Amino acid sequence: MLITWGVRREVRSAQPKAAGSACDTPPRTPTGNGPYSESDPEVSGPGDGPDERLAKELSLKEAAAHDLSHRPKRRRFHESYNFNMKCPTPGCNSLGHLTGRHERHFSISGCPLYHNLSSDECKQGKVTSRDKQVEERALSHRQDENRHSTRNQAPSERQLRYKEKVTDLRRKRNYGLNKEQKEKHMDPRQSHGAGREPLLENITSDYDLELFRKAQARASTNLEKLRLAGHASSEGGNMIKSIVFGRYELDTWYHSPYPEEYARLGKLYMCEFCLKYMKSQTILRRHMAKCVWKHPPGDEIYRKTNISVFEVDGKKNKIYCQNLCLLAKLFLDHKTLYYDVEPFLFYVMTEADNTGCHLVGYFSKEKNSFLNYNVSCILTMPQYMRQGYGKMLIDFSYLLSKVEEKVGSPERPLSDLGLISYRSYWKEVLLRYLHHFQGKEISIKEISQETAVNPVDIVSTLQSLQMLKYWKGKHLVLKRQDLIDDWKAKETKRGNSKTIDPTALKWTPPKGS
């Protein structure tokens, strides 16, 4: 069933206000563009004229006739706010807003304390008067001629007068403060550091400073709206931009639900062996001096040259597996498992050197999978991508399925990179099988039993390679020698450096727990 969502819009009539003189309001430019009005038109009050009251009565009667009670009431901005969010400014209680219109704020851009103001000053002081000026200007612009009528024309007399007034306003500037003003306007950054905005008075003219304040208020309003819509990763919000992991600094791809006090930092520092996350380089350095871990916990079930795979039980090593899932979410879009790790086994691949076993990637697997999934989640760390480790992880998962004498398949949905890796792996498996196949009749079931690949995945791969045809009531598998030759040439060129050796596996299938 298709459900269409509609957005209900409220029509508000603007309350007439006394417009200023011609010199007080900026005229429309010759291109027809006027200043932006950031204030919403207000609902008409009791002082409206008879025409407005008549229009109200008619609209109420029409609403009652159509019985719109089933529609949800539109909530005001502050009613939709998530009160669990907090402003990152030190000492701020998240009350008030720079624009003076909202009950609370969540970001630095809307914080009155950061801008060296109080919530009362934002409601009653400069911001309110600034909004009135903007509304007066907007009302004046609506009464002007059409915005295209002044295009490609010389500036009018009113526009020239306004330009002269702006020039005069920009000349007025106080270049110094007396002793009392200096004591009163002490730079808050001297006592609060970067937690406050520096004083901007006497840096430029009052006119330009006012324009800057308007831009700040407009930006904070837009950011709040985006946050409520779920599209903004706020400044100081819950989006980690990068992580320091061993000798690498990695840019993250997606949001991961780390605790808020860590997520709002923007950069995390991680121990590459125990995966503990920290707030600063100093804490990481002290941790590394004391950390005794040099490899993942659990049992080492595979070793060939410097590549090892460890089997980690989510029930026995819960904290490590939770940290591993949080780390993986930074680079996977569809991952939803973070803390409920007890029903899973984690197979962690590492690359060893003289400092320890460094994390290359991992895949998780349910201990008891009803649908015989041999992989629940798979990840190759970004610094090891495009080096063949992804196919090694996939090959290792199918090797475990062969030992268990089962047919396996990855859990859906696959990520974009995961789908590309699996399709490439299935293609190689089929071409290798066909290269060594000498019989006349081939069976999908036999291929599945020998390779441990699910028959559905085999059929979809054959179809993508155009090797499966339907002829005279039978399905035929075509042996395309050109594809087999291309695979053989790439296999010879690549060598055996990044392959799984089944003889190096020392593993017994675990019993269900």
Coordinates of C-alpha atoms in Angstrom, one line a residue:
M1 CA 0.0 0.0 0.0
L2 CA 1.4 3.4 -1.0
I3 CA 1.2 6.1 1.7
T4 CA 1.6 9.6 0.6
W5 CA 2.7 12.2 3.2
G6 CA 1.4 15.7 2.9
V7 CA 2.7 18.8 4.6
R8 CA 0.1 21.1 6.1
R9 CA 0.8 24.8 5.7
E10 CA -0.8 27.5 7.8
V11 CA -1.8 30.7 6.1
R12 CA -1.0 33.7 8.2
S13 CA -2.0 37.3 7.5
A14 CA 0.7 39.9 8.2
Q15 CA -0.1 42.5 10.8
P16 CA 0.2 46.0 9.3
K17 CA 2.9 48.1 11.0
A18 CA 3.9 51.6 10.6
A19 CA 6.6 51.8 8.0
G20 CA 9.4 54.2 8.4
S21 CA 10.4 57.1 6.2
A22 CA 11.9 56.6 2.8
C23 CA 15.4 57.0 4.1
D24 CA 14.9 54.5 7.0
T25 CA 14.1 51.5 4.8
P26 CA 16.4 50.2 2.1
P27 CA 14.9 50.5 -1.4
R28 CA 14.7 47.8 -3.9
T29 CA 17.9 47.5 -6.0
P30 CA 17.9 47.9 -9.8
T31 CA 18.0 44.1 -10.2
G32 CA 14.8 43.8 -8.2
N33 CA 16.4 42.0 -5.2
G34 CA 15.5 43.2 -1.7
P35 CA 17.1 42.2 1.7
Y36 CA 16.2 38.9 3.2
S37 CA 13.5 38.9 5.9
E38 CA 14.3 36.3 8.6
S39 CA 11.1 36.9 10.6
D40 CA 7.9 35.1 10.1
P41 CA 4.7 37.2 9.5
E42 CA 2.7 37.4 12.8
V43 CA -0.9 36.3 13.3
S44 CA -3.4 39.2 13.1
G45 CA -4.3 40.6 16.5
P46 CA -7.5 42.0 18.0
G47 CA -6.8 45.5 16.6
D48 CA -7.4 44.4 13.0
G49 CA -9.8 46.3 10.8
P50 CA -13.4 45.2 9.9
D51 CA -12.2 43.5 6.7
E52 CA -9.6 41.4 8.5
R53 CA -12.2 40.4 11.2
L54 CA -14.7 39.4 8.4
A55 CA -12.1 37.3 6.7
K56 CA -11.3 35.6 10.0
E57 CA -15.0 34.7 10.6
L58 CA -15.4 33.3 7.1
S59 CA -12.2 31.2 7.4
L60 CA -13.5 29.8 10.7
K61 CA -16.8 28.9 9.2
E62 CA -15.2 27.2 6.3
A63 CA -12.9 25.2 8.5
A64 CA -15.8 24.0 10.6
A65 CA -17.7 23.0 7.4
H66 CA -14.8 20.9 6.2
D67 CA -14.2 19.2 9.7
L68 CA -10.4 19.5 9.8
S69 CA -10.3 18.1 13.3
H70 CA -8.6 14.9 12.1
R71 CA -5.5 16.8 11.1
P72 CA -2.7 16.9 13.6
K73 CA -2.1 20.2 15.3
R74 CA 1.0 22.0 14.1
R75 CA 3.5 22.2 16.9
R76 CA 5.5 25.3 17.5
F77 CA 9.3 25.2 17.1
H78 CA 10.2 24.8 20.7
E79 CA 7.6 22.1 21.3
S80 CA 9.4 19.8 18.8
Y81 CA 12.7 20.3 20.5
N82 CA 14.5 17.3 21.9
F83 CA 15.3 18.3 25.5
N84 CA 18.0 15.7 25.9
M85 CA 20.3 17.8 23.8
K86 CA 22.6 20.2 25.5
C87 CA 24.5 23.3 24.4
P88 CA 28.3 22.6 24.3
T89 CA 29.2 26.1 25.7
P90 CA 30.7 25.7 29.2
G91 CA 28.3 26.9 31.9
C92 CA 25.3 27.2 29.6
N93 CA 21.9 25.7 30.6
S94 CA 20.6 25.6 27.0
L95 CA 17.8 28.1 27.8
G96 CA 17.1 31.0 25.5
H97 CA 18.1 31.6 21.9
L98 CA 20.0 34.2 20.0
T99 CA 17.0 35.2 18.0
G100 CA 14.8 35.6 21.1
R101 CA 12.1 33.4 19.6
H102 CA 12.8 30.0 21.0
E103 CA 12.8 28.5 24.5
R104 CA 16.0 26.5 24.1
H105 CA 19.0 26.0 21.9
F106 CA 21.4 23.2 21.3
S107 CA 24.3 24.7 19.4
I108 CA 26.9 27.5 19.8
S109 CA 25.4 29.5 16.9
G110 CA 22.2 30.0 18.9
C111 CA 23.7 30.3 22.4
P112 CA 23.2 33.8 24.0
L113 CA 26.0 33.1 26.5
Y114 CA 28.5 32.4 23.8
H115 CA 27.6 35.8 22.2
N116 CA 28.0 37.5 25.6
L117 CA 24.3 38.1 26.0
S118 CA 21.6 36.8 28.3
S119 CA 18.3 35.2 27.2
D120 CA 16.4 38.2 28.4
E121 CA 18.5 40.6 26.3
C122 CA 17.8 38.4 23.3
K123 CA 14.1 38.5 23.9
Q124 CA 13.7 42.2 24.7
G125 CA 16.9 43.9 23.5
K126 CA 18.7 44.3 20.3
V127 CA 17.4 41.2 18.6
T128 CA 13.7 42.2 19.0
S129 CA 14.3 45.7 17.6
R130 CA 16.3 44.2 14.8
D131 CA 13.4 41.9 13.9
K132 CA 11.0 44.8 13.8
Q133 CA 13.2 46.7 11.4
V134 CA 13.4 43.6 9.2
E135 CA 9.6 43.3 9.2
E136 CA 9.1 46.9 8.4
R137 CA 11.5 46.6 5.5
A138 CA 9.7 43.5 4.3
L139 CA 6.4 45.2 4.5
S140 CA 7.7 48.2 2.5
H141 CA 9.1 45.8 -0.2
R142 CA 5.8 44.1 -0.6
Q143 CA 4.2 47.5 -1.3
D144 CA 6.7 48.3 -4.0
E145 CA 6.3 47.6 -7.7
N146 CA 7.0 44.1 -9.1
R147 CA 10.6 43.0 -8.5
H148 CA 11.4 42.8 -12.2
S149 CA 10.2 46.4 -13.0
T150 CA 13.4 48.0 -11.9
R151 CA 15.8 45.7 -13.7
N152 CA 18.2 47.3 -16.1
Q153 CA 17.3 50.8 -15.0
A154 CA 19.3 53.6 -13.5
P155 CA 19.2 53.9 -9.6
S156 CA 16.3 56.0 -8.4
E157 CA 16.6 59.0 -6.2
R158 CA 15.5 57.0 -3.2
Q159 CA 18.2 54.4 -3.9
L160 CA 20.8 57.1 -4.1
R161 CA 19.7 58.6 -0.8
Y162 CA 19.9 55.3 0.9
K163 CA 23.4 54.6 -0.5
E164 CA 24.6 57.9 0.9
K165 CA 23.0 57.1 4.3
V166 CA 24.8 53.7 4.4
T167 CA 28.1 55.4 3.5
D168 CA 27.7 57.9 6.4
L169 CA 26.8 55.1 8.8
R170 CA 29.9 53.2 7.9
R171 CA 32.1 56.3 8.6
K172 CA 30.8 56.4 12.2
R173 CA 33.1 54.3 14.3
N174 CA 34.6 54.6 17.8
Y175 CA 38.3 53.7 17.6
G176 CA 38.9 53.6 21.4
L177 CA 37.3 53.0 24.7
N178 CA 37.7 55.0 27.9
K179 CA 38.8 53.3 31.2
E180 CA 35.2 52.6 32.4
Q181 CA 34.2 51.0 29.1
K182 CA 37.3 48.9 29.1
E183 CA 36.5 47.5 32.5
K184 CA 32.9 46.9 31.6
H185 CA 33.6 45.3 28.2
M186 CA 36.5 43.1 29.3
D187 CA 37.1 40.5 26.6
P188 CA 35.4 37.3 27.8
R189 CA 38.0 35.2 26.1
Q190 CA 40.6 36.3 28.7
S191 CA 38.6 34.4 31.4
H192 CA 36.6 31.8 29.4
G193 CA 39.0 30.9 26.6
A194 CA 37.5 29.8 23.3
G195 CA 34.2 29.1 25.0
R196 CA 33.0 32.7 24.3
E197 CA 32.9 35.0 21.3
P198 CA 35.4 37.8 21.3
L199 CA 34.1 41.3 21.6
L200 CA 33.4 42.7 18.2
E201 CA 32.6 46.3 19.1
N202 CA 34.9 49.0 17.7
I203 CA 36.3 46.6 15.1
T204 CA 34.1 47.9 12.4
S205 CA 31.1 50.3 12.1
D206 CA 27.9 49.7 14.0
Y207 CA 26.1 49.3 10.7
D208 CA 28.3 46.4 9.5
L209 CA 28.3 44.8 13.0
E210 CA 24.5 44.9 12.9
L211 CA 24.5 43.1 9.5
F212 CA 26.8 40.5 10.9
R213 CA 24.5 39.9 13.9
K214 CA 21.6 39.5 11.6
A215 CA 23.5 36.9 9.6
Q216 CA 24.4 35.1 12.9
A217 CA 20.7 35.0 13.9
R218 CA 19.6 33.8 10.5
A219 CA 22.2 31.0 10.5
S220 CA 21.3 29.8 14.0
T221 CA 17.6 29.7 13.0
N222 CA 18.3 27.6 9.9
L223 CA 20.6 25.3 11.9
E224 CA 17.9 24.7 14.5
K225 CA 15.3 23.8 11.8
L226 CA 17.8 21.4 10.1
R227 CA 18.5 19.8 13.4
L228 CA 14.8 19.2 14.1
A229 CA 14.4 17.8 10.6
G230 CA 17.2 15.3 11.3
H231 CA 19.4 16.6 8.5
A232 CA 22.1 18.5 10.5
S233 CA 25.1 17.1 12.2
S234 CA 25.5 20.1 14.4
E235 CA 28.6 22.1 15.3
G236 CA 29.7 20.5 18.5
G237 CA 26.9 17.9 17.8
N238 CA 27.1 14.2 17.6
M239 CA 29.2 13.7 14.4
I240 CA 32.8 12.4 14.8
K241 CA 34.8 13.8 11.9
S242 CA 37.9 11.7 12.2
I243 CA 39.7 9.2 14.4
V244 CA 43.3 8.7 15.3
F245 CA 43.9 4.9 15.0
G246 CA 47.5 3.7 15.4
R247 CA 49.7 5.6 13.0
Y248 CA 46.7 6.6 10.8
E249 CA 44.2 9.5 11.1
L250 CA 41.1 8.3 9.3
D251 CA 38.2 10.5 8.1
T252 CA 34.8 8.9 9.1
W253 CA 32.0 8.2 6.7
Y254 CA 28.9 7.8 8.8
H255 CA 27.5 8.6 12.3
S256 CA 28.2 6.2 15.1
P257 CA 26.4 6.3 18.5
Y258 CA 29.3 7.0 20.7
P259 CA 28.5 8.6 24.1
E260 CA 27.6 12.2 23.7
E261 CA 30.6 13.5 25.6
Y262 CA 32.9 11.8 23.1
A263 CA 30.8 12.3 20.0
R264 CA 30.7 16.1 20.3
L265 CA 34.5 16.3 20.2
G266 CA 34.7 15.7 16.5
K267 CA 37.9 13.7 16.8
L268 CA 38.5 10.5 18.8
Y269 CA 41.7 8.8 19.8
M270 CA 41.7 5.0 19.9
C271 CA 44.0 2.3 21.0
E272 CA 44.4 0.1 18.0
F273 CA 44.8 -3.1 20.1
C274 CA 42.0 -2.9 22.8
L275 CA 39.9 -0.4 20.8
K276 CA 39.3 1.9 23.9
Y277 CA 38.4 5.4 22.8
M278 CA 39.7 8.6 24.4
K279 CA 39.4 12.3 24.2
S280 CA 42.9 13.6 23.6
Q281 CA 46.3 12.7 22.4
T282 CA 47.8 13.0 25.9
I283 CA 45.3 10.4 27.3
L284 CA 46.1 8.1 24.4
R285 CA 49.8 8.4 25.0
R286 CA 49.4 7.6 28.7
H287 CA 47.1 4.7 27.8
M288 CA 49.6 3.2 25.3
A289 CA 52.3 3.3 27.9
K290 CA 50.2 1.1 30.2
C291 CA 48.2 -1.1 27.7
V292 CA 49.3 -4.7 27.7
W293 CA 47.2 -5.7 24.7
K294 CA 49.1 -6.5 21.5
H295 CA 46.4 -8.6 19.7
P296 CA 42.7 -9.1 19.9
P297 CA 41.3 -11.2 22.8
G298 CA 40.1 -14.8 22.0
D299 CA 41.6 -17.7 20.2
E300 CA 44.0 -17.4 17.3
I301 CA 42.5 -19.9 14.8
Y302 CA 44.5 -19.0 11.7
R303 CA 48.1 -17.9 11.0
K304 CA 49.9 -17.7 7.7
T305 CA 53.1 -15.6 7.5
N306 CA 52.1 -12.3 9.2
I307 CA 48.3 -12.7 8.7
S308 CA 46.3 -14.0 11.7
V309 CA 42.6 -14.4 12.5
F310 CA 41.2 -14.4 16.0
E311 CA 37.9 -15.8 17.1
V312 CA 36.3 -13.5 19.7
D313 CA 33.2 -14.5 21.6
G314 CA 30.8 -11.5 22.1
K315 CA 29.7 -13.0 25.5
K316 CA 33.2 -13.5 26.9
N317 CA 34.7 -10.2 25.6
K318 CA 31.7 -7.9 25.5
I319 CA 33.4 -4.5 25.9
Y320 CA 35.9 -5.2 23.1
C321 CA 33.2 -6.4 20.7
Q322 CA 31.0 -3.4 21.5
N323 CA 33.9 -1.0 20.8
L324 CA 34.6 -3.0 17.5
C325 CA 30.9 -2.5 16.5
L326 CA 31.0 1.3 17.3
L327 CA 34.2 1.6 15.2
A328 CA 32.7 -0.3 12.3
K329 CA 29.6 1.9 12.2
L330 CA 31.9 4.9 11.4
F331 CA 32.4 3.2 8.0
L332 CA 29.2 1.2 7.4
D333 CA 25.8 2.8 6.6
H334 CA 23.5 -0.2 7.3
K335 CA 24.9 -1.5 10.6
T336 CA 22.5 -1.5 13.5
L337 CA 24.1 -3.8 16.1
Y338 CA 26.2 -1.9 18.7
Y339 CA 25.7 -3.3 22.2
D340 CA 23.8 -6.6 21.9
V341 CA 26.9 -8.6 21.0
E342 CA 26.5 -11.7 23.1
P343 CA 24.8 -13.9 20.4
F344 CA 27.7 -13.3 17.9
L345 CA 31.2 -14.5 17.2
F346 CA 33.7 -12.0 15.8
Y347 CA 36.5 -13.1 13.5
V348 CA 39.2 -10.4 13.6
M349 CA 41.9 -10.4 10.9
T350 CA 45.2 -8.8 11.9
E351 CA 48.6 -8.0 10.3
A352 CA 51.6 -8.5 12.6
D353 CA 54.8 -6.6 12.9
N354 CA 57.3 -6.0 15.7
T355 CA 54.9 -3.8 17.6
G356 CA 51.8 -6.1 17.6
C357 CA 48.9 -7.4 15.6
H358 CA 47.2 -4.5 13.8
L359 CA 43.5 -4.6 13.0
V360 CA 42.9 -5.2 9.3
G361 CA 39.2 -6.0 9.3
Y362 CA 36.6 -8.4 10.7
F363 CA 33.3 -10.1 10.2
S364 CA 30.7 -11.2 12.7
K365 CA 28.6 -14.3 12.6
E366 CA 25.6 -15.4 14.6
K367 CA 26.2 -18.4 16.8
N368 CA 22.9 -20.0 15.8
S369 CA 21.6 -18.6 12.5
F370 CA 18.2 -19.8 11.4
L371 CA 18.9 -18.9 7.8
N372 CA 22.5 -20.2 7.7
Y373 CA 24.0 -16.8 7.3
N374 CA 27.8 -17.1 7.6
V375 CA 28.4 -13.3 7.8
S376 CA 26.3 -10.8 9.7
C377 CA 28.6 -7.8 9.2
I378 CA 31.9 -7.4 7.4
L379 CA 34.4 -4.5 7.4
T380 CA 37.8 -3.8 6.0
M381 CA 39.5 -0.8 7.6
P382 CA 39.9 2.1 5.2
Q383 CA 43.8 2.0 5.3
Y384 CA 43.7 -1.6 4.1
M385 CA 41.1 -1.3 1.4
R386 CA 41.9 -2.2 -2.2
Q387 CA 44.6 -4.6 -1.2
G388 CA 42.8 -7.9 -1.3
Y389 CA 42.0 -8.2 2.4
G390 CA 38.2 -7.9 1.8
K391 CA 38.2 -11.1 -0.4
M392 CA 40.4 -12.8 2.2
L393 CA 37.7 -12.2 4.8
I394 CA 35.0 -13.4 2.5
D395 CA 37.0 -16.5 1.6
F396 CA 37.7 -17.2 5.2
S397 CA 34.0 -17.0 6.1
Y398 CA 33.2 -19.6 3.4
L399 CA 36.1 -21.8 4.6
L400 CA 34.4 -21.9 8.0
S401 CA 31.2 -22.9 6.3
K402 CA 33.0 -25.8 4.5
V403 CA 34.4 -27.0 7.8
E404 CA 30.9 -26.9 9.3
E405 CA 29.6 -28.7 6.1
K406 CA 27.0 -26.0 5.5
V407 CA 26.1 -23.7 2.7
G408 CA 26.5 -20.0 3.6
S409 CA 25.4 -16.6 2.5
P410 CA 25.9 -13.0 3.8
E411 CA 23.1 -11.3 5.7
R412 CA 21.2 -8.7 3.8
P413 CA 21.3 -5.8 3.1
L414 CA 24.9 -5.5 2.1
S415 CA 26.7 -2.2 2.0
D416 CA 27.7 -0.8 -1.4
L417 CA 31.4 -1.8 -1.0
G418 CA 30.3 -5.2 0.5
L419 CA 28.1 -5.9 -2.5
I420 CA 30.9 -5.1 -4.9
S421 CA 33.3 -7.4 -3.0
Y422 CA 30.9 -10.3 -2.8
R423 CA 30.0 -10.2 -6.5
S424 CA 33.6 -10.1 -7.4
Y425 CA 34.3 -13.1 -5.1
W426 CA 31.4 -15.2 -6.4
K427 CA 32.6 -14.5 -10.0
E428 CA 36.1 -15.8 -9.2
V429 CA 34.7 -18.9 -7.4
L430 CA 32.5 -19.8 -10.4
L431 CA 35.2 -19.1 -13.0
R432 CA 37.7 -21.2 -11.0
Y433 CA 35.2 -24.0 -10.8
L434 CA 34.4 -23.9 -14.5
H435 CA 38.2 -23.8 -15.3
H436 CA 38.8 -27.1 -13.5
F437 CA 35.5 -28.7 -14.5
Q438 CA 35.9 -31.6 -17.0
G439 CA 32.4 -33.2 -17.1
K440 CA 29.6 -32.7 -19.6
E441 CA 26.7 -32.0 -17.3
I442 CA 27.0 -29.4 -14.5
S443 CA 24.7 -29.0 -11.5
I444 CA 24.1 -25.9 -9.4
K445 CA 23.6 -28.1 -6.4
E446 CA 27.1 -29.7 -6.9
I447 CA 28.7 -26.3 -7.3
S448 CA 27.0 -25.1 -4.1
Q449 CA 28.1 -28.1 -2.1
E450 CA 31.7 -27.8 -3.2
T451 CA 32.1 -24.1 -2.8
A452 CA 29.7 -23.6 0.1
V453 CA 28.1 -20.7 -1.8
N454 CA 24.3 -20.5 -1.7
P455 CA 22.6 -21.6 -4.9
V456 CA 20.7 -18.3 -5.2
D457 CA 24.0 -16.4 -5.2
I458 CA 25.4 -18.8 -7.8
V459 CA 22.4 -18.3 -10.1
S460 CA 22.5 -14.5 -9.8
T461 CA 26.2 -14.5 -10.6
L462 CA 25.7 -16.7 -13.7
Q463 CA 23.0 -14.4 -14.9
S464 CA 25.1 -11.3 -14.4
L465 CA 27.9 -13.0 -16.4
Q466 CA 25.4 -14.0 -19.2
M467 CA 26.3 -17.7 -18.7
L468 CA 22.9 -19.0 -17.9
K469 CA 20.4 -19.6 -20.8
Y470 CA 17.0 -21.2 -21.2
W471 CA 16.8 -23.4 -24.3
K472 CA 14.2 -26.1 -25.2
G473 CA 12.8 -26.3 -21.7
K474 CA 16.2 -26.6 -20.0
H475 CA 18.5 -24.3 -18.2
L476 CA 22.0 -24.4 -19.7
V477 CA 25.3 -23.1 -18.2
L478 CA 27.5 -21.7 -21.0
K479 CA 31.2 -22.0 -20.6
R480 CA 32.6 -18.6 -21.7
Q481 CA 36.2 -19.2 -22.4
D482 CA 37.0 -15.5 -22.8
L483 CA 36.0 -14.8 -19.2
I484 CA 37.9 -17.8 -17.9
D485 CA 41.0 -16.7 -19.7
D486 CA 40.8 -13.2 -18.4
W487 CA 40.4 -14.5 -14.8
K488 CA 43.4 -16.9 -15.3
A489 CA 45.6 -14.0 -16.5
K490 CA 44.7 -11.8 -13.5
E491 CA 45.2 -14.8 -11.1
T492 CA 48.7 -15.4 -12.5
K493 CA 49.6 -11.7 -12.3
R494 CA 48.3 -11.3 -8.7
G495 CA 50.0 -14.4 -7.4
N496 CA 49.2 -16.1 -4.1
S497 CA 50.1 -13.3 -1.7
K498 CA 46.5 -12.5 -0.6
T499 CA 44.8 -15.9 -0.4
I500 CA 43.6 -18.1 2.4
D501 CA 45.4 -21.4 3.0
P502 CA 42.9 -24.0 4.3
T503 CA 45.8 -26.0 5.9
A504 CA 46.6 -23.1 8.2
L505 CA 43.2 -23.2 9.9
K506 CA 43.2 -24.7 13.4
W507 CA 39.5 -24.6 14.3
T508 CA 36.7 -26.7 15.5
P509 CA 33.1 -25.5 15.0
P510 CA 31.8 -24.2 18.3
K511 CA 28.8 -25.7 19.9
G512 CA 25.7 -23.5 20.3
S513 CA 25.5 -21.4 23.4

